[in-house]
mmCIF file of C-alpha atoms in Angstrom:
data_model
loop_
_atom_site.group_PDB
_atom_site.id
_atom_site.type_symbol
_atom_site.label_atom_id
_atom_site.label_comp_id
_atom_site.label_asym_id
_atom_site.label_seq_id
_atom_site.Cartn_x
_atom_site.Cartn_y
_atom_site.Cartn_z
ATOM 1 C CA MET Y 1 131.188 140.149 90.888
ATOM 2 C CA SER Y 2 134.908 139.859 90.101
ATOM 3 C CA MET Y 3 137.181 141.396 92.737
ATOM 4 C CA ILE Y 4 140.293 141.054 94.865
ATOM 5 C CA LEU Y 5 139.387 139.928 98.391
ATOM 6 C CA SER Y 6 142.671 139.955 100.300
ATOM 7 C CA ALA Y 7 146.443 140.010 99.942
ATOM 8 C CA SER Y 8 149.494 139.255 102.051
ATOM 9 C CA VAL Y 9 153.289 139.514 101.990
ATOM 10 C CA VAL Y 10 155.219 136.456 103.193
ATOM 11 C CA ARG Y 11 158.905 135.619 103.596
ATOM 12 C CA VAL Y 12 159.813 132.728 101.306
ATOM 13 C CA ARG Y 13 162.316 130.804 103.378
ATOM 14 C CA ASP Y 14 160.108 130.157 106.421
ATOM 15 C CA GLY Y 15 156.625 131.431 105.535
ATOM 16 C CA LEU Y 16 156.717 134.264 108.088
ATOM 17 C CA PRO Y 17 153.854 136.715 107.321
ATOM 18 C CA LEU Y 18 155.277 140.225 106.989
ATOM 19 C CA SER Y 19 152.105 142.128 106.155
ATOM 20 C CA ALA Y 20 148.508 141.481 105.126
ATOM 21 C CA SER Y 21 145.292 143.243 104.273
ATOM 22 C CA THR Y 22 142.505 143.387 106.838
ATOM 23 C CA ASP Y 23 139.798 140.842 106.028
ATOM 24 C CA TYR Y 24 136.248 141.248 107.239
ATOM 25 C CA ASP Y 25 134.651 138.356 105.388
ATOM 26 C CA GLN Y 26 134.227 135.388 107.761
ATOM 27 C CA SER Y 27 132.389 133.081 105.364
ATOM 28 C CA THR Y 28 133.212 129.380 105.185
ATOM 29 C CA GLY Y 29 134.839 129.761 101.769
ATOM 30 C CA MET Y 30 137.125 132.516 103.019
ATOM 31 C CA GLN Y 31 138.095 130.493 106.090
ATOM 32 C CA GLU Y 32 139.046 127.587 103.822
ATOM 33 C CA CYS Y 33 141.138 129.881 101.604
ATOM 34 C CA ARG Y 34 143.008 131.197 104.640
ATOM 35 C CA LYS Y 35 144.019 127.604 105.366
ATOM 36 C CA TYR Y 36 145.358 127.330 101.811
ATOM 37 C CA PHE Y 37 147.307 130.560 102.336
ATOM 38 C CA LYS Y 38 149.050 129.029 105.350
ATOM 39 C CA MET Y 39 149.751 125.752 103.558
ATOM 40 C CA LEU Y 40 151.239 127.559 100.569
ATOM 41 C CA SER Y 41 153.351 129.800 102.823
ATOM 42 C CA LYS Y 42 155.153 126.742 104.180
ATOM 43 C CA LYS Y 43 156.001 125.520 100.654
ATOM 44 C CA LEU Y 44 157.050 128.771 98.956
ATOM 45 C CA SER Y 45 160.751 127.889 98.833
ATOM 46 C CA GLN Y 46 159.898 124.749 96.809
ATOM 47 C CA LEU Y 47 157.553 126.446 94.347
ATOM 48 C CA PRO Y 48 158.106 128.446 91.156
ATOM 49 C CA ASP Y 49 158.066 132.233 91.328
ATOM 50 C CA ARG Y 50 154.582 132.527 89.764
ATOM 51 C CA CYS Y 51 151.687 130.203 90.668
ATOM 52 C CA THR Y 52 147.905 129.958 90.745
ATOM 53 C CA LEU Y 53 145.728 127.779 92.962
ATOM 54 C CA LYS Y 54 142.081 127.390 91.920
ATOM 55 C CA THR Y 55 139.777 126.636 94.848
ATOM 56 C CA GLY Y 56 136.259 126.544 93.437
ATOM 57 C CA GLN Y 57 134.829 130.068 93.676
ATOM 58 C CA TYR Y 58 138.211 131.619 94.465
ATOM 59 C CA ASN Y 59 141.730 131.806 93.032
ATOM 60 C CA ILE Y 60 144.966 132.292 94.955
ATOM 61 C CA ASN Y 61 147.787 133.852 92.920
ATOM 62 C CA PHE Y 62 151.294 134.688 94.068
ATOM 63 C CA ILE Y 63 154.689 135.794 92.830
ATOM 64 C CA SER Y 64 158.043 135.481 94.620
ATOM 65 C CA SER Y 65 160.943 137.876 94.302
ATOM 66 C CA LEU Y 66 164.175 138.349 96.290
ATOM 67 C CA GLY Y 67 163.104 136.098 99.139
ATOM 68 C CA VAL Y 68 159.615 137.606 99.538
ATOM 69 C CA SER Y 69 156.304 136.307 98.174
ATOM 70 C CA TYR Y 70 153.231 138.413 97.371
ATOM 71 C CA MET Y 71 149.955 136.501 97.614
ATOM 72 C CA MET Y 72 146.386 137.479 96.793
ATOM 73 C CA LEU Y 73 142.925 135.958 96.916
ATOM 74 C CA CYS Y 74 140.350 136.876 94.280
ATOM 75 C CA THR Y 75 137.124 135.566 92.850
ATOM 76 C CA GLU Y 76 137.441 132.912 90.158
ATOM 77 C CA ASN Y 77 136.316 135.278 87.376
ATOM 78 C CA TYR Y 78 138.831 138.010 88.206
ATOM 79 C CA PRO Y 79 141.132 138.528 85.145
ATOM 80 C CA SER Y 80 144.485 136.808 85.565
ATOM 81 C CA VAL Y 81 146.345 139.659 83.880
ATOM 82 C CA LEU Y 82 144.983 142.159 86.429
ATOM 83 C CA ALA Y 83 145.757 139.802 89.301
ATOM 84 C CA PHE Y 84 149.441 139.589 88.402
ATOM 85 C CA CYS Y 85 149.621 143.316 87.664
ATOM 86 C CA PHE Y 86 148.306 143.861 91.193
ATOM 87 C CA LEU Y 87 150.935 141.542 92.673
ATOM 88 C CA ASP Y 88 153.678 143.168 90.627
ATOM 89 C CA GLU Y 89 152.667 146.589 91.974
ATOM 90 C CA LEU Y 90 152.842 145.273 95.549
ATOM 91 C CA GLN Y 91 156.245 143.786 94.854
ATOM 92 C CA LYS Y 92 157.700 147.013 93.458
ATOM 93 C CA GLU Y 93 156.389 149.117 96.349
ATOM 94 C CA PHE Y 94 157.580 146.675 99.017
ATOM 95 C CA ILE Y 95 161.100 146.449 97.574
ATOM 96 C CA THR Y 96 161.246 150.252 97.379
ATOM 97 C CA THR Y 97 160.013 150.690 100.962
ATOM 98 C CA TYR Y 98 161.927 147.946 102.798
ATOM 99 C CA ASN Y 99 165.468 146.669 102.218
ATOM 100 C CA MET Y 100 166.388 142.979 102.186
ATOM 101 C CA MET Y 101 168.234 143.230 105.504
ATOM 102 C CA LYS Y 102 165.004 144.128 107.305
ATOM 103 C CA THR Y 103 163.003 141.354 105.697
ATOM 104 C CA ASN Y 104 165.723 138.743 106.302
ATOM 105 C CA THR Y 105 166.146 139.627 109.977
ATOM 106 C CA ALA Y 106 162.443 140.076 110.817
ATOM 107 C CA ILE Y 107 161.320 137.929 113.759
ATOM 108 C CA ARG Y 108 157.783 139.033 114.631
ATOM 109 C CA PRO Y 109 154.855 138.149 112.360
ATOM 110 C CA TYR Y 110 153.297 141.155 110.594
ATOM 111 C CA CYS Y 111 156.194 143.438 111.583
ATOM 112 C CA PHE Y 112 155.513 145.487 108.412
ATOM 113 C CA ILE Y 113 151.791 145.762 109.034
ATOM 114 C CA GLU Y 114 151.852 149.442 108.011
ATOM 115 C CA PHE Y 115 152.259 148.192 104.424
ATOM 116 C CA ASP Y 116 148.589 147.217 104.738
ATOM 117 C CA ASN Y 117 147.693 150.828 103.906
ATOM 118 C CA PHE Y 118 149.262 150.487 100.469
ATOM 119 C CA ILE Y 119 147.675 147.057 99.960
ATOM 120 C CA GLN Y 120 144.218 148.436 100.737
ATOM 121 C CA ARG Y 121 144.594 151.435 98.430
ATOM 122 C CA THR Y 122 145.879 149.280 95.597
ATOM 123 C CA LYS Y 123 143.147 146.701 96.136
ATOM 124 C CA GLN Y 124 140.470 149.396 95.897
ATOM 125 C CA ARG Y 125 141.926 150.639 92.611
ATOM 126 C CA TYR Y 126 142.025 147.154 91.103
ATOM 127 C CA ASN Y 127 138.477 146.446 92.269
ATOM 128 C CA ASN Y 128 137.341 149.540 90.383
ATOM 129 C CA THR Y 129 138.780 149.111 86.898
ATOM 130 C CA ARG Y 130 137.713 152.631 85.927
ATOM 131 C CA SER Y 131 140.231 154.059 88.402
ATOM 132 C CA LEU Y 132 143.156 152.062 87.044
ATOM 133 C CA SER Y 133 145.929 154.061 85.430
ATOM 134 C CA THR Y 134 145.862 154.079 81.653
ATOM 135 C CA LYS Y 135 149.663 153.815 81.725
ATOM 136 C CA MET Y 136 149.474 150.142 82.611
ATOM 137 C CA ASN Y 137 150.516 148.109 79.619
ATOM 138 C CA LEU Y 138 148.222 145.126 79.968
ATOM 139 C CA ALA Y 139 149.275 143.831 76.549
ATOM 140 C CA ASP Y 140 152.807 143.220 77.853
ATOM 141 C CA MET Y 141 151.471 141.335 80.852
ATOM 142 C CA GLN Y 142 149.198 139.215 78.668
ATOM 143 C CA THR Y 143 152.138 138.356 76.429
ATOM 144 C CA GLU Y 144 154.288 137.478 79.435
ATOM 145 C CA ILE Y 145 151.621 135.189 80.873
ATOM 146 C CA LYS Y 146 151.173 133.443 77.506
ATOM 147 C CA LEU Y 147 154.921 132.904 77.139
ATOM 148 C CA ARG Y 148 155.459 131.851 80.749
ATOM 149 C CA PRO Y 149 152.113 130.914 82.296
ATOM 150 C CA PRO Y 150 151.810 130.547 86.075
ATOM 151 C CA TYR Y 151 152.171 127.038 87.414
ATOM 152 C CA GLN Y 152 148.719 125.617 88.190
ATOM 153 C CA ILE Y 153 148.642 124.090 91.684
ATOM 154 C CA SER Y 154 145.829 121.643 92.397
ATOM 155 C CA VAL Y 155 144.132 121.356 95.779
ATOM 156 C CA SER Y 156 144.905 117.627 95.851
ATOM 157 C CA GLU Y 157 148.626 118.374 95.466
ATOM 158 C CA LEU Y 158 148.464 120.923 98.258
ATOM 159 C CA ARG Y 159 146.785 118.500 100.616
ATOM 160 C CA SER Y 160 148.970 115.513 99.759
ATOM 161 C CA ALA Y 161 151.223 114.128 102.460
ATOM 162 C CA ASN Y 162 154.364 114.725 100.438
ATOM 163 C CA GLY Y 163 153.476 118.338 99.676
ATOM 164 C CA PHE Y 164 155.556 119.719 96.813
ATOM 165 C CA SER Y 165 158.785 117.843 97.428
ATOM 166 C CA HIS Y 166 158.938 117.061 93.687
ATOM 167 C CA ILE Y 167 158.531 120.647 92.481
ATOM 168 C CA SER Y 168 161.402 122.844 91.429
ATOM 169 C CA VAL Y 169 161.747 126.252 89.844
ATOM 170 C CA GLY Y 170 164.215 125.192 87.194
ATOM 171 C CA GLU Y 171 162.315 124.292 84.064
ATOM 172 C CA TYR Y 172 158.678 125.339 84.197
ATOM 173 C CA LYS Y 173 159.297 128.299 81.911
ATOM 174 C CA ASN Y 174 156.989 128.468 78.883
ATOM 175 C CA THR Y 175 154.963 125.345 79.681
ATOM 176 C CA GLY Y 176 154.201 125.597 83.379
ATOM 177 C CA LYS Y 177 155.605 122.086 83.929
ATOM 178 C CA ILE Y 178 158.092 121.398 86.689
ATOM 179 C CA SER Y 179 161.300 119.466 86.618
ATOM 180 C CA ALA Y 180 162.136 116.933 89.310
ATOM 181 C CA ALA Y 181 165.604 118.383 89.994
ATOM 182 C CA PRO Y 182 165.810 121.126 92.617
ATOM 183 C CA HIS Y 183 167.638 123.854 90.634
ATOM 184 C CA GLN Y 184 166.662 126.808 92.775
ATOM 185 C CA ARG Y 185 168.579 130.073 92.845
ATOM 186 C CA LEU Y 186 170.237 131.161 96.064
ATOM 187 C CA GLU Y 187 170.572 134.644 97.504
ATOM 188 C CA PRO Y 188 173.506 136.797 96.253
ATOM 189 C CA VAL Y 189 176.953 135.882 97.581
ATOM 190 C CA THR Y 190 178.272 138.048 100.417
ATOM 191 C CA LEU Y 191 181.891 138.836 101.324
ATOM 192 C CA PRO Y 192 181.857 136.490 104.370
ATOM 193 C CA GLY Y 193 180.470 133.802 102.081
ATOM 194 C CA ILE Y 194 183.346 134.240 99.621
ATOM 195 C CA VAL Y 195 185.845 134.107 102.496
ATOM 196 C CA SER Y 196 184.307 130.879 103.840
ATOM 197 C CA PHE Y 197 184.373 129.341 100.336
ATOM 198 C CA VAL Y 198 188.080 130.143 99.875
ATOM 199 C CA LEU Y 199 188.981 128.903 103.366
ATOM 200 C CA SER Y 200 187.096 125.645 102.790
ATOM 201 C CA LEU Y 201 189.030 125.114 99.562
ATOM 202 C CA LEU Y 202 192.255 125.826 101.458
ATOM 203 C CA CYS Y 203 191.390 123.274 104.164
ATOM 204 C CA GLY Y 204 190.502 120.738 101.495
ATOM 205 C CA ALA Y 205 193.840 121.313 99.758
ATOM 206 C CA LEU Y 206 195.760 120.978 103.046
ATOM 207 C CA ASN Y 207 193.992 117.708 103.835
ATOM 208 C CA LEU Y 208 194.709 116.408 100.324
ATOM 209 C CA ILE Y 209 198.430 117.243 100.569
ATOM 210 C CA ARG Y 210 198.730 115.665 104.001
ATOM 211 C CA GLY Y 211 196.879 112.617 102.671
ATOM 212 C CA PHE Y 212 199.439 112.086 99.891
ATOM 213 C CA HIS Y 213 202.269 112.559 102.383
ATOM 214 C CA ALA Y 214 200.629 109.939 104.607
ATOM 215 C CA ILE Y 215 200.546 107.528 101.637
ATOM 216 C CA GLU Y 216 204.272 108.120 100.991
ATOM 217 C CA SER Y 217 205.024 107.514 104.642
ATOM 218 C CA LEU Y 218 202.924 104.355 104.557
ATOM 219 C CA LEU Y 219 204.895 103.006 101.584
ATOM 220 C CA GLN Y 220 208.203 103.735 103.283
ATOM 221 C CA ASN Y 221 207.245 102.453 106.738
ATOM 222 C CA GLU Y 222 205.114 99.335 106.938
ATOM 223 C CA GLY Y 223 204.069 100.116 110.515
ATOM 224 C CA GLU Y 224 202.179 103.291 109.577
ATOM 225 C CA ASP Y 225 198.409 103.389 110.133
ATOM 226 C CA PHE Y 226 196.386 103.487 106.884
ATOM 227 C CA SER Y 227 193.395 104.946 108.741
ATOM 228 C CA TYR Y 228 195.185 108.330 108.856
ATOM 229 C CA VAL Y 229 195.127 108.381 105.048
ATOM 230 C CA ILE Y 230 191.384 107.745 105.089
ATOM 231 C CA ALA Y 231 190.853 110.530 107.651
ATOM 232 C CA PHE Y 232 192.773 113.061 105.550
ATOM 233 C CA PHE Y 233 190.864 112.207 102.368
ATOM 234 C CA LEU Y 234 187.504 112.224 104.175
ATOM 235 C CA GLY Y 235 188.406 115.692 105.448
ATOM 236 C CA THR Y 236 189.135 116.761 101.867
ATOM 237 C CA VAL Y 237 185.781 115.439 100.626
ATOM 238 C CA ALA Y 238 183.940 117.142 103.496
ATOM 239 C CA CYS Y 239 185.540 120.532 102.800
ATOM 240 C CA LEU Y 240 184.825 120.337 99.072
ATOM 241 C CA TYR Y 241 181.237 119.268 99.743
ATOM 242 C CA GLN Y 242 180.786 122.334 101.937
ATOM 243 C CA CYS Y 243 181.866 124.445 98.963
ATOM 244 C CA TYR Y 244 179.299 122.630 96.805
ATOM 245 C CA LEU Y 245 176.509 123.213 99.326
ATOM 246 C CA PHE Y 246 177.378 126.899 99.500
ATOM 247 C CA VAL Y 247 177.167 127.328 95.719
ATOM 248 C CA TYR Y 248 174.233 125.061 94.808
ATOM 249 C CA TYR Y 249 170.776 124.410 96.200
ATOM 250 C CA THR Y 250 169.943 120.807 97.141
ATOM 251 C CA GLY Y 251 167.269 119.119 99.192
ATOM 252 C CA TRP Y 252 167.963 118.959 102.949
ATOM 253 C CA ARG Y 253 170.774 121.457 102.394
ATOM 254 C CA ASN Y 254 171.042 122.669 105.997
ATOM 255 C CA ALA Y 255 171.000 119.145 107.430
ATOM 256 C CA LYS Y 256 173.726 118.071 104.997
ATOM 257 C CA SER Y 257 175.884 121.045 106.004
ATOM 258 C CA PHE Y 258 175.636 120.100 109.708
ATOM 259 C CA LEU Y 259 176.459 116.459 108.964
ATOM 260 C CA THR Y 260 179.438 117.547 106.876
ATOM 261 C CA PHE Y 261 180.662 119.767 109.720
ATOM 262 C CA GLY Y 262 180.297 116.806 112.077
ATOM 263 C CA LEU Y 263 182.471 114.715 109.731
ATOM 264 C CA ILE Y 264 185.129 117.456 109.719
ATOM 265 C CA CYS Y 265 185.146 117.469 113.528
ATOM 266 C CA LEU Y 266 185.448 113.661 113.680
ATOM 267 C CA CYS Y 267 188.340 113.621 111.190
ATOM 268 C CA ASN Y 268 190.231 116.254 113.142
ATOM 269 C CA MET Y 269 189.633 114.426 116.413
ATOM 270 C CA TYR Y 270 191.145 111.302 114.863
ATOM 271 C CA LEU Y 271 194.115 113.287 113.500
ATOM 272 C CA TYR Y 272 194.769 114.815 116.934
ATOM 273 C CA GLU Y 273 198.242 113.222 117.179
ATOM 274 C CA LEU Y 274 199.342 114.531 113.753
ATOM 275 C CA ARG Y 275 198.213 118.151 114.169
ATOM 276 C CA ASN Y 276 198.895 120.778 116.789
ATOM 277 C CA LEU Y 277 196.113 122.660 118.565
ATOM 278 C CA TRP Y 278 196.282 125.662 116.231
ATOM 279 C CA GLN Y 279 195.872 123.486 113.158
ATOM 280 C CA LEU Y 280 192.912 121.680 114.729
ATOM 281 C CA PHE Y 281 191.354 124.978 115.769
ATOM 282 C CA PHE Y 282 191.788 126.385 112.231
ATOM 283 C CA HIS Y 283 190.128 123.421 110.487
ATOM 284 C CA VAL Y 284 187.203 123.191 112.914
ATOM 285 C CA THR Y 285 186.636 126.964 112.906
ATOM 286 C CA VAL Y 286 186.614 127.110 109.102
ATOM 287 C CA GLY Y 287 184.154 124.209 109.041
ATOM 288 C CA ALA Y 288 181.843 125.983 111.497
ATOM 289 C CA PHE Y 289 182.120 129.278 109.605
ATOM 290 C CA SER Y 290 181.287 127.589 106.290
ATOM 291 C CA THR Y 291 178.307 125.814 107.877
ATOM 292 C CA LEU Y 292 177.006 129.167 109.117
ATOM 293 C CA GLN Y 293 177.364 130.763 105.666
ATOM 294 C CA ILE Y 294 175.529 127.841 104.051
ATOM 295 C CA ARG Y 295 172.724 128.313 106.564
ATOM 296 C CA LEU Y 296 172.550 132.082 105.926
ATOM 297 C CA ARG Y 297 172.515 131.816 102.126
ATOM 298 C CA GLN Y 298 168.895 130.823 101.571
ATOM 299 C CA PRO Y 299 166.952 130.165 98.341
ATOM 300 C CA GLN Y 300 165.330 133.163 96.706
ATOM 301 C CA GLY Y 301 162.468 133.566 94.275
ATOM 302 C CA LYS Y 302 163.155 134.731 90.756
ATOM 303 C CA SER Y 303 162.670 138.419 90.196
ATOM 304 C CA PRO Y 304 159.696 138.822 87.887
ATOM 305 C CA ASP Y 305 160.055 140.678 84.599
ATOM 306 C CA TYR Y 306 156.436 141.547 83.904
ATOM 307 C CA ASN Y 307 157.261 144.774 82.041
ATOM 308 C CA VAL Y 308 154.185 146.522 83.357
#
């Protein structure tokens, strides 16, 4: 019998479960699938926005949108078009019910457990095809899946030691194949983020100007220390790289931002004799503020356009 067995809502950036349906089946196959759910939850930020994992008698499908992923487990013969229609309905209801601020700041697992009521009602409708609304345009969904099929995840990939470090969202459209470059979209830019970007550019420009002045001074006075020139230009590179990390997604993005901030601090410590305390405080504070904004601007899933 083809049917949906369970579903869950998970935050993409850290795999925190936000809500889930109540499962009563304790069979060995279901226990194994729950393990796959947890493994996938930890890799959502590295996966495309629409995927399918075939696990023998069961299929796991999920879509990701605006930093939240909607996952479901169904029998292997359950129609793919209905599975993604089901997920799309969960996605629309969740976005309508909860704003992004709540989902981004959630700390406790299953803090939106009341959404389970909607999941259960929707699951019952999709398990009884006669009760499905005739307004659903399944033809559009079928066309969408043919044009942009879900990426097929294999169990061997999921269990591999390297996980999905090679997978990116960028270029699997139409073919389901994944590019090696991590071109993942980030969350929308906020006003503090824009401010940090502009201030980082300003600090980079100030370091660059002081670096050229240090070169002029070095040419005029042979006793000048060339290491100051290096410190100014390293500070410029660090500030500009913070701007790059804020705009684009890269692997180990958070770690790179902390290392870049550390370089900014080291450069300013070395330039202690050439800058007053206010200048040092300004450069270090801007570096810390930019690091925080890079950390807050996380990758997001692509918003699906299923046209259902």
